[in-house]
mmCIF file of N, CA and C in Angstrom:
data_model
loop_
_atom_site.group_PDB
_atom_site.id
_atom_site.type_symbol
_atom_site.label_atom_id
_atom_site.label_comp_id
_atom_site.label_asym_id
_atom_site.label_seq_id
_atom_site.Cartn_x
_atom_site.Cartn_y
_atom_site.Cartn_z
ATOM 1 N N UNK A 1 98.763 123.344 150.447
ATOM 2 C CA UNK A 1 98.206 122.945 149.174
ATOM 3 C C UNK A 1 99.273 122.284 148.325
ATOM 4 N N UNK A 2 98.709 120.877 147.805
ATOM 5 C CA UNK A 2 99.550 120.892 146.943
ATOM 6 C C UNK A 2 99.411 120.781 145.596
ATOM 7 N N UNK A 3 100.426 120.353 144.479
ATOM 8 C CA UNK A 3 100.140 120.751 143.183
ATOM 9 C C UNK A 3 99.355 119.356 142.560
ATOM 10 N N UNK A 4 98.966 119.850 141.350
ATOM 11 C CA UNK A 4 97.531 118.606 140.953
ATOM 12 C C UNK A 4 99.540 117.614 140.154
ATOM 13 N N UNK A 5 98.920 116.824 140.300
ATOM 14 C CA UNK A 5 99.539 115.655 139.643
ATOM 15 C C UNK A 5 99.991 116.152 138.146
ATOM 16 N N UNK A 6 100.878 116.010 137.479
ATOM 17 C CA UNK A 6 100.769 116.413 136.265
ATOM 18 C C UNK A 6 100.735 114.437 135.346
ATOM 19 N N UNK A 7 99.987 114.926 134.466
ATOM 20 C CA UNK A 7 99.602 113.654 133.792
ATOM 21 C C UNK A 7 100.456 112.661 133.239
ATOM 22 N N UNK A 8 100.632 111.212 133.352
ATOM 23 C CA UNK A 8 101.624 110.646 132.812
ATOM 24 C C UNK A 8 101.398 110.633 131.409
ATOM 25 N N UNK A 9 102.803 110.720 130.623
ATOM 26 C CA UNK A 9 103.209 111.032 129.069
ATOM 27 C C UNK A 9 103.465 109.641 128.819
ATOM 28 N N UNK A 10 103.118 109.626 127.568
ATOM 29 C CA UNK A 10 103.350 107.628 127.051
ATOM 30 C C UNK A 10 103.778 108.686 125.575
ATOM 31 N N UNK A 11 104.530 107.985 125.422
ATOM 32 C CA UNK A 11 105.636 108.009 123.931
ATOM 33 C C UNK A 11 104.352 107.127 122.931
ATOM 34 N N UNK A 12 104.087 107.522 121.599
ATOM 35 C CA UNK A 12 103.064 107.346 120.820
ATOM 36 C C UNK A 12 104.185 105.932 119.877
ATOM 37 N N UNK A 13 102.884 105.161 120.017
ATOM 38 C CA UNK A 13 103.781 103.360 119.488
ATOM 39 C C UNK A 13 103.680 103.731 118.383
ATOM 40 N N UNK A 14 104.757 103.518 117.119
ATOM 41 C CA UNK A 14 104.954 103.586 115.669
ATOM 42 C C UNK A 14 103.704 102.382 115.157
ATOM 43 N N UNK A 15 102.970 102.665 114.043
ATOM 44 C CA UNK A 15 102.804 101.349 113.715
ATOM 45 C C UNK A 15 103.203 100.673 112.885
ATOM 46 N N UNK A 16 102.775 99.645 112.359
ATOM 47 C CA UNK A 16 103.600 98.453 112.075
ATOM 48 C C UNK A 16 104.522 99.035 110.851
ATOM 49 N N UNK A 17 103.932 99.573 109.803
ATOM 50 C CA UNK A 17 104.214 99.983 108.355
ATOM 51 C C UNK A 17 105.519 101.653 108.705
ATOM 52 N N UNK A 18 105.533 101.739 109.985
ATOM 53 C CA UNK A 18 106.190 102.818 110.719
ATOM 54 C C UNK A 18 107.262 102.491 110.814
ATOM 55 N N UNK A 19 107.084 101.825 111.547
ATOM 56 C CA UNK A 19 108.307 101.029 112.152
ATOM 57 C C UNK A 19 109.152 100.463 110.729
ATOM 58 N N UNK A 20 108.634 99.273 109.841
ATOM 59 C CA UNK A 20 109.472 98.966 108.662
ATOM 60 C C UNK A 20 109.975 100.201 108.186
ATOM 61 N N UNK A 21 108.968 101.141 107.566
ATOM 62 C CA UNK A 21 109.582 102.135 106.868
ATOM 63 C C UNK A 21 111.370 102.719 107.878
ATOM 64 N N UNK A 22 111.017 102.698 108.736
ATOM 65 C CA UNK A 22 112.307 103.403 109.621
ATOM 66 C C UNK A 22 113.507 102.520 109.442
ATOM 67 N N UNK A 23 113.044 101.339 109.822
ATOM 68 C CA UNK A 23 114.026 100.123 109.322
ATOM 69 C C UNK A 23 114.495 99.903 107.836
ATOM 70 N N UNK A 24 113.417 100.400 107.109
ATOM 71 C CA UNK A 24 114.163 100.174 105.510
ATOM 72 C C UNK A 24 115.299 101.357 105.447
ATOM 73 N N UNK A 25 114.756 102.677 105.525
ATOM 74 C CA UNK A 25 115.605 103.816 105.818
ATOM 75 C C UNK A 25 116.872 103.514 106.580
ATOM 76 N N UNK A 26 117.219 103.152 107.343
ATOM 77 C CA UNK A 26 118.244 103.134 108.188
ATOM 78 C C UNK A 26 118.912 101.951 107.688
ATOM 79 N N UNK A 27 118.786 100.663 106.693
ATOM 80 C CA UNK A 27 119.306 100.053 106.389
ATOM 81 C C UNK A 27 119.954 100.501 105.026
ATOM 82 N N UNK A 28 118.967 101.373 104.061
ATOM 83 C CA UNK A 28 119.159 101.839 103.363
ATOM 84 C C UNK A 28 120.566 103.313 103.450
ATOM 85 N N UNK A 29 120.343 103.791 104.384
ATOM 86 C CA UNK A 29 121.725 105.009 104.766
ATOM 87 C C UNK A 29 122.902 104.564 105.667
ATOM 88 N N UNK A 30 122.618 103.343 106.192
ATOM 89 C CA UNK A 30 124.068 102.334 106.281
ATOM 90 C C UNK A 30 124.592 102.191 105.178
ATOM 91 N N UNK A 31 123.953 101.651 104.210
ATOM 92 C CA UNK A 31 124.567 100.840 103.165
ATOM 93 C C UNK A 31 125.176 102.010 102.548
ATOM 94 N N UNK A 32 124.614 103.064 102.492
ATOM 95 C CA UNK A 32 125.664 104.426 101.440
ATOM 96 C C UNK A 32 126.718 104.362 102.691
ATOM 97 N N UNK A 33 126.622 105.051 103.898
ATOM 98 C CA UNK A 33 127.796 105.180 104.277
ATOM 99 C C UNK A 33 128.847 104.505 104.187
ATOM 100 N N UNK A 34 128.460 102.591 104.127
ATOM 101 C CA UNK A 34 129.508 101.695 104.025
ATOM 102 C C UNK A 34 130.215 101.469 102.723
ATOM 103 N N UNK A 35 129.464 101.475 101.710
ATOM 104 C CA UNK A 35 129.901 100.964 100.654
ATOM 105 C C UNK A 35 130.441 102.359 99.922
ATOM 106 N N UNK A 36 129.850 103.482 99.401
ATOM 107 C CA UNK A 36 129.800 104.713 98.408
ATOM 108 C C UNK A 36 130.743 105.121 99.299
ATOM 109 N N UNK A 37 130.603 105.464 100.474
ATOM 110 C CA UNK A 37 131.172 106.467 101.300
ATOM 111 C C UNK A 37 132.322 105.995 102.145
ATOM 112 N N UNK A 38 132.212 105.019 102.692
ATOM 113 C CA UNK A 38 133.337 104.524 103.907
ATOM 114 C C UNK A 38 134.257 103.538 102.772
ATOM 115 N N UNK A 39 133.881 103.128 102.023
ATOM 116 C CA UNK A 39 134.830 102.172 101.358
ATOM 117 C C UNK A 39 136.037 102.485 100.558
ATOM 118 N N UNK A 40 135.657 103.562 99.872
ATOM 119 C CA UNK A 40 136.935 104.071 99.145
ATOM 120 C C UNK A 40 137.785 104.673 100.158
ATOM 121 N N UNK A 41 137.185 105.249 100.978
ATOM 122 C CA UNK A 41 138.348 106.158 101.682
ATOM 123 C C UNK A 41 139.410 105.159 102.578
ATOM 124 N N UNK A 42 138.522 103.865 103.008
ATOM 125 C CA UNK A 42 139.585 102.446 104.006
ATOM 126 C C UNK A 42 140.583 102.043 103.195
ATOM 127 N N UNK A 43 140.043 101.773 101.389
ATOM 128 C CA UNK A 43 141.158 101.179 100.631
ATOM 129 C C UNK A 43 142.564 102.377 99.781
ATOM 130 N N UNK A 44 141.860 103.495 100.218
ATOM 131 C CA UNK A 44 142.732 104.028 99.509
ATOM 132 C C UNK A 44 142.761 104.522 98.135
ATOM 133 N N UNK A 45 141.294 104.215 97.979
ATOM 134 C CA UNK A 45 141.239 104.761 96.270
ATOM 135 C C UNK A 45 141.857 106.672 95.959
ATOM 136 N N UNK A 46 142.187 106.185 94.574
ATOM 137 C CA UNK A 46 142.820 107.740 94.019
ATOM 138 C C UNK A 46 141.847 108.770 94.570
ATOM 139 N N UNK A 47 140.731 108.711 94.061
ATOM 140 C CA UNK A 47 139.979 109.474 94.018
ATOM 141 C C UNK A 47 139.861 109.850 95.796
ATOM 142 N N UNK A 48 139.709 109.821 96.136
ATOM 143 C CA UNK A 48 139.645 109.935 97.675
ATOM 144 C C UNK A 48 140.894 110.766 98.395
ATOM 145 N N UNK A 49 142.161 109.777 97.826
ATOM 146 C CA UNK A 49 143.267 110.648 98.116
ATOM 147 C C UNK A 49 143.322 111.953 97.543
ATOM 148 N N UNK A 50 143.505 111.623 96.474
ATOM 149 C CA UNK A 50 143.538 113.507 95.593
ATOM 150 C C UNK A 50 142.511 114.139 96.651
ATOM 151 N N UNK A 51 141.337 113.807 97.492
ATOM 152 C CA UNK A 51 140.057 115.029 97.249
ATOM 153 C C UNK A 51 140.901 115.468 98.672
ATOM 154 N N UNK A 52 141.339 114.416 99.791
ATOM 155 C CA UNK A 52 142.149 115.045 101.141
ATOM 156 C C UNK A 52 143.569 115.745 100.801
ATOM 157 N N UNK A 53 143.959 115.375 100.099
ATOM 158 C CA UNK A 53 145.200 116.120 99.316
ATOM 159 C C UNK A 53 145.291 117.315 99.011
ATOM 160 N N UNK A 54 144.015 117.649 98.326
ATOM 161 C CA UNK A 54 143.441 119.172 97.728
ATOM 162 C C UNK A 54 143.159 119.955 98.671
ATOM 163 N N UNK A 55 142.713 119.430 99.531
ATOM 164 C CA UNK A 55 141.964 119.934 100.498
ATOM 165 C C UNK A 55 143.140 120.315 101.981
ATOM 166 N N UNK A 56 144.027 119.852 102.198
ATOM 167 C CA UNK A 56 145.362 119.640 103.145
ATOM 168 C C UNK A 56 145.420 118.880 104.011
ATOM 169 N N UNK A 57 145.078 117.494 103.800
ATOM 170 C CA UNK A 57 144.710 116.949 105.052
ATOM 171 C C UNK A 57 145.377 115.768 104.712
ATOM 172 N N UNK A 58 145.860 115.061 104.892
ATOM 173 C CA UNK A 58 147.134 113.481 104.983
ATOM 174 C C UNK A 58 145.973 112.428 105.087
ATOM 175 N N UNK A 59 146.670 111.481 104.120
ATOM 176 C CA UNK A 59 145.413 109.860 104.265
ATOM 177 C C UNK A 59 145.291 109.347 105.652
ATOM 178 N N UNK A 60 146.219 110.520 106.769
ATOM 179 C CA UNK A 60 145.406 109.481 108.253
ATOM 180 C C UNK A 60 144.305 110.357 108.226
ATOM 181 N N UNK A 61 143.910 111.250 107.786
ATOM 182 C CA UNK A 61 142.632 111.861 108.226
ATOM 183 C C UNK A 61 141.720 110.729 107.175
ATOM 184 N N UNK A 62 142.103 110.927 105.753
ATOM 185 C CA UNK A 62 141.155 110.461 105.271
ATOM 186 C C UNK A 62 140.715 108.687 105.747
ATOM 187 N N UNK A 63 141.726 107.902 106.142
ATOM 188 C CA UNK A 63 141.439 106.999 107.508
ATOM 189 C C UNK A 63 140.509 106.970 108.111
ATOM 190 N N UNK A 64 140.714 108.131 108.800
ATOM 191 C CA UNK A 64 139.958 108.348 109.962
ATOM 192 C C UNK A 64 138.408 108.617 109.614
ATOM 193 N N UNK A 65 138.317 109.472 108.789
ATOM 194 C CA UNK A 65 136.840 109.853 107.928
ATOM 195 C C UNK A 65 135.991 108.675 107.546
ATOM 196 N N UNK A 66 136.892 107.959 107.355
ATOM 197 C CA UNK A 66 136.108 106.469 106.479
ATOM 198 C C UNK A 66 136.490 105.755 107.588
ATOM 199 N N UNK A 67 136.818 105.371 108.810
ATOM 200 C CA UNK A 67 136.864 104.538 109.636
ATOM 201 C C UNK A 67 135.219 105.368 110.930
ATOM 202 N N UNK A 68 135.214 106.533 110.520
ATOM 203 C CA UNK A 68 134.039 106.877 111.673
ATOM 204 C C UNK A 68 132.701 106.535 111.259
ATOM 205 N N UNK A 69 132.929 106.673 109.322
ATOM 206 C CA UNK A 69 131.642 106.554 109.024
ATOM 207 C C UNK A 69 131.241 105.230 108.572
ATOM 208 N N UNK A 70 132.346 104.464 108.754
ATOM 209 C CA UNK A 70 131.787 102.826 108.643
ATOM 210 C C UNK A 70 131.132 102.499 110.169
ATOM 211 N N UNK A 71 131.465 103.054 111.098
ATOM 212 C CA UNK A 71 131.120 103.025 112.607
ATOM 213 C C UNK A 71 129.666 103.173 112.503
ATOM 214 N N UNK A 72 129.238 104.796 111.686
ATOM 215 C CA UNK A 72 127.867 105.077 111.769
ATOM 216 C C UNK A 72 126.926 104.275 110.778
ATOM 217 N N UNK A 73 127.442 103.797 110.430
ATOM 218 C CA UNK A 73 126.608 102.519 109.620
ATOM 219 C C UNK A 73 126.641 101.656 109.732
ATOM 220 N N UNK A 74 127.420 100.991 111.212
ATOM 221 C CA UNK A 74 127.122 99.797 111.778
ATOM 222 C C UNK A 74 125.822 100.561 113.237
ATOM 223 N N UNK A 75 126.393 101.425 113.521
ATOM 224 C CA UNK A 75 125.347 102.196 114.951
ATOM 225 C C UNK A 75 124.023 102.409 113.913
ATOM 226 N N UNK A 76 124.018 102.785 112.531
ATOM 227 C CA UNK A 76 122.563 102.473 112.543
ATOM 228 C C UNK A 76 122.125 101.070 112.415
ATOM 229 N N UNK A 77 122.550 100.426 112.138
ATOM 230 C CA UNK A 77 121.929 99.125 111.495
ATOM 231 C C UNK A 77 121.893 98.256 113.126
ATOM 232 N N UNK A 78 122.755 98.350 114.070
ATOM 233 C CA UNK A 78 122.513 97.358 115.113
ATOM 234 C C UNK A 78 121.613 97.781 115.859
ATOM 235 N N UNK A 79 120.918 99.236 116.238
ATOM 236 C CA UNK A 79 119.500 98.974 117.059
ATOM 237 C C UNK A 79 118.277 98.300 116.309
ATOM 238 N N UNK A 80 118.558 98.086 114.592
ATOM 239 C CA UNK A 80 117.323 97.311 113.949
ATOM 240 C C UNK A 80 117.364 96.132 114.209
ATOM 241 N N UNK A 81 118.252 95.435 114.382
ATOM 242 C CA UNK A 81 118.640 94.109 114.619
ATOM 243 C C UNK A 81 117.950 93.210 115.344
ATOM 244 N N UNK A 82 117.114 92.625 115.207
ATOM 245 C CA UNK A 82 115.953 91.941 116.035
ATOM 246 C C UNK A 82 116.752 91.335 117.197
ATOM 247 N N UNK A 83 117.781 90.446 116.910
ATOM 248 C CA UNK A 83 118.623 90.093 118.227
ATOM 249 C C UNK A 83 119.130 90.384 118.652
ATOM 250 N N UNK A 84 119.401 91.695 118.554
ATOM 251 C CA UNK A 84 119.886 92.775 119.622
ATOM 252 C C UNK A 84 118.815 93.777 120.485
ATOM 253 N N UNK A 85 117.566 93.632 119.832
ATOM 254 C CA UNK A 85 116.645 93.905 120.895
ATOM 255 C C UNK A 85 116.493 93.689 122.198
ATOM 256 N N UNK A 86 117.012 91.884 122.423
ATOM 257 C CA UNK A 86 117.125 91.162 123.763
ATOM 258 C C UNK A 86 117.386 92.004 124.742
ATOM 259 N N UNK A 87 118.526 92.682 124.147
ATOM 260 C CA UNK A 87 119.775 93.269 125.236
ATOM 261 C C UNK A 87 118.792 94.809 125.384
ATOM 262 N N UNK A 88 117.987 95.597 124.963
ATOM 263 C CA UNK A 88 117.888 97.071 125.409
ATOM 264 C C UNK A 88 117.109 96.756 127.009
#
């Protein structure tokens, strides 16, 4: 005997107003990470230093903090990218 087939699963299509909304969102929480968040910490602003300072940690961390999260706000924004669709 064997076993019954188990049914094929289809992933449920976003629709249209789905899909934008996800795309506004994700363009929208790039832009904090890059600008509010990743920017002061690349240039070096006071404020940034003092907060890794306080905290014990040397401006290569704070570097590093603002160099990962400019990363995650380019990784969200390039799967929206219509011409980078080509490539999945």
């Amino acid at each position: 005997m064997t076993a019954p087939a188990a049914p094929a699963t289809t992933t449920p299509v976003l629709s249209r107003r789905a899909d934008i909304g996800v795309w506004v969102l994700q363009i929208v929480l790039a832009l904090f990470f890059a600008i509010p968040s990743a920017a002061p910490k690349l240039v070096g602003h006071s404020s940034a230093a003092e907060a890794f300072d306080t905290i014990g940690f040397g401006d290569w961390f704070m570097y590093l903090v603002g160099a990962l999260e400019l990363a995650g706000a380019i990784a969200l924004v390039v799967p929206s990218c219509p011409a980078c669709r080509r490539w999945r």
